[in-house]
Short mmCIF file of C-alpha atoms in Angstrom, two decimals:
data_model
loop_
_atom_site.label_atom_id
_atom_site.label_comp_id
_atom_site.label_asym_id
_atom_site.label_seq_id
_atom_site.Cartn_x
_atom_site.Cartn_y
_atom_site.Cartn_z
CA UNK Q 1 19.97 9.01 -68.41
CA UNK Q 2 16.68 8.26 -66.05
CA UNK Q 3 15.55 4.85 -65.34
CA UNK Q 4 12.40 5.88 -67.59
CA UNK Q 5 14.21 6.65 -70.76
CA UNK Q 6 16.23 3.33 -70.30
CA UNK Q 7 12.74 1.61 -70.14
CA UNK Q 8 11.85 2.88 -73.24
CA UNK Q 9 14.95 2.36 -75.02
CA UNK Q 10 15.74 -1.19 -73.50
CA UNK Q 11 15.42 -2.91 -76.78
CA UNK Q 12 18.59 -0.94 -77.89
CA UNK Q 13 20.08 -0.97 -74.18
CA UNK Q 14 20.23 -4.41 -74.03
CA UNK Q 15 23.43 -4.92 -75.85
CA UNK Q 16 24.77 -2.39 -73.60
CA UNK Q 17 23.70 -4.52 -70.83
CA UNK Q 18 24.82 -7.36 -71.92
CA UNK Q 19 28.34 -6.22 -72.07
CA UNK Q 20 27.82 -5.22 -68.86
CA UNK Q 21 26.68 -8.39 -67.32
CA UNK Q 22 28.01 -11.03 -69.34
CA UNK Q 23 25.93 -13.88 -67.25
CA UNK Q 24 22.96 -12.73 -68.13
CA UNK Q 25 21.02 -14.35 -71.38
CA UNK Q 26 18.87 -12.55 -73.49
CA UNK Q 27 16.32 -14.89 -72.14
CA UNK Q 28 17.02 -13.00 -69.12
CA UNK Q 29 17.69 -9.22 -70.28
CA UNK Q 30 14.17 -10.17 -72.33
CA UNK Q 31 12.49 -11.15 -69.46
CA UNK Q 32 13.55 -7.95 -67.18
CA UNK Q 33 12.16 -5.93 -70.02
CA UNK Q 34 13.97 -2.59 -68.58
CA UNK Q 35 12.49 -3.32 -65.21
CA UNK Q 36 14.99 -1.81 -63.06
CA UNK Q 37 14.08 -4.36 -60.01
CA UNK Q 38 14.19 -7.09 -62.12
CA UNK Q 39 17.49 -6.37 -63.75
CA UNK Q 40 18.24 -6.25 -60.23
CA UNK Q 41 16.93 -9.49 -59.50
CA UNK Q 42 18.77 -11.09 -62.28
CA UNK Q 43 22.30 -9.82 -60.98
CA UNK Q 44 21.99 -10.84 -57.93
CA UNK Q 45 21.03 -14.48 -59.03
CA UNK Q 46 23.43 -14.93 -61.74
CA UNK Q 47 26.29 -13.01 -59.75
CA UNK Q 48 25.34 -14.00 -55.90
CA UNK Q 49 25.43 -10.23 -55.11
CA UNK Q 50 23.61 -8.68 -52.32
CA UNK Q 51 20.75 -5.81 -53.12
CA UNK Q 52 22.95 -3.03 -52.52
CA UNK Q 53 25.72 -4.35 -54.93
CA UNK Q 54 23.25 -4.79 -57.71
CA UNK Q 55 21.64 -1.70 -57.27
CA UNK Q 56 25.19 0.36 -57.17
CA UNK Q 57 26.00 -1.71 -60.03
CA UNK Q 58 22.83 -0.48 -62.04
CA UNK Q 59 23.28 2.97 -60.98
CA UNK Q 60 27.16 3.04 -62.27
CA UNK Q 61 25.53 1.67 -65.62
CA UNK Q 62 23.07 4.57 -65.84
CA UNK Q 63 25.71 7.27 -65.48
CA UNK Q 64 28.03 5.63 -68.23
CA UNK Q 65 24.97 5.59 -70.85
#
């Protein structure tokens, strides 16, 4: 799956993401809105990753949906 079909599927992704990151509200996952450099964002802030480790983290997360 492509960043652009998770953007317009977020709304049933979200769970899914969720799981994934359980730190993040859905107060957050709302506010990302399937904004791939906001998810981003939101990882690195809840997790204290670095910008590499979020992104790898979101790219492992596309290739299991």
């Amino acid at each position: 799956m492509n960043w652009d079909q998770v953007q317009g599927k977020w709304k049933q992704l979200k769970g899914k993401a969720q799981e994934q990151w359980g730190e993040l509200t859905n107060d957050d996952l709302d506010q990302v809105e399937g904004n791939r450099d906001q998810l981003e964002g939101k990882i690195q802030e809840r997790y204290g990753k670095s910008k590499e480790q979020a992104r790898a983290e979101v790219n492992d997360f596309l290739d299991r949906i």
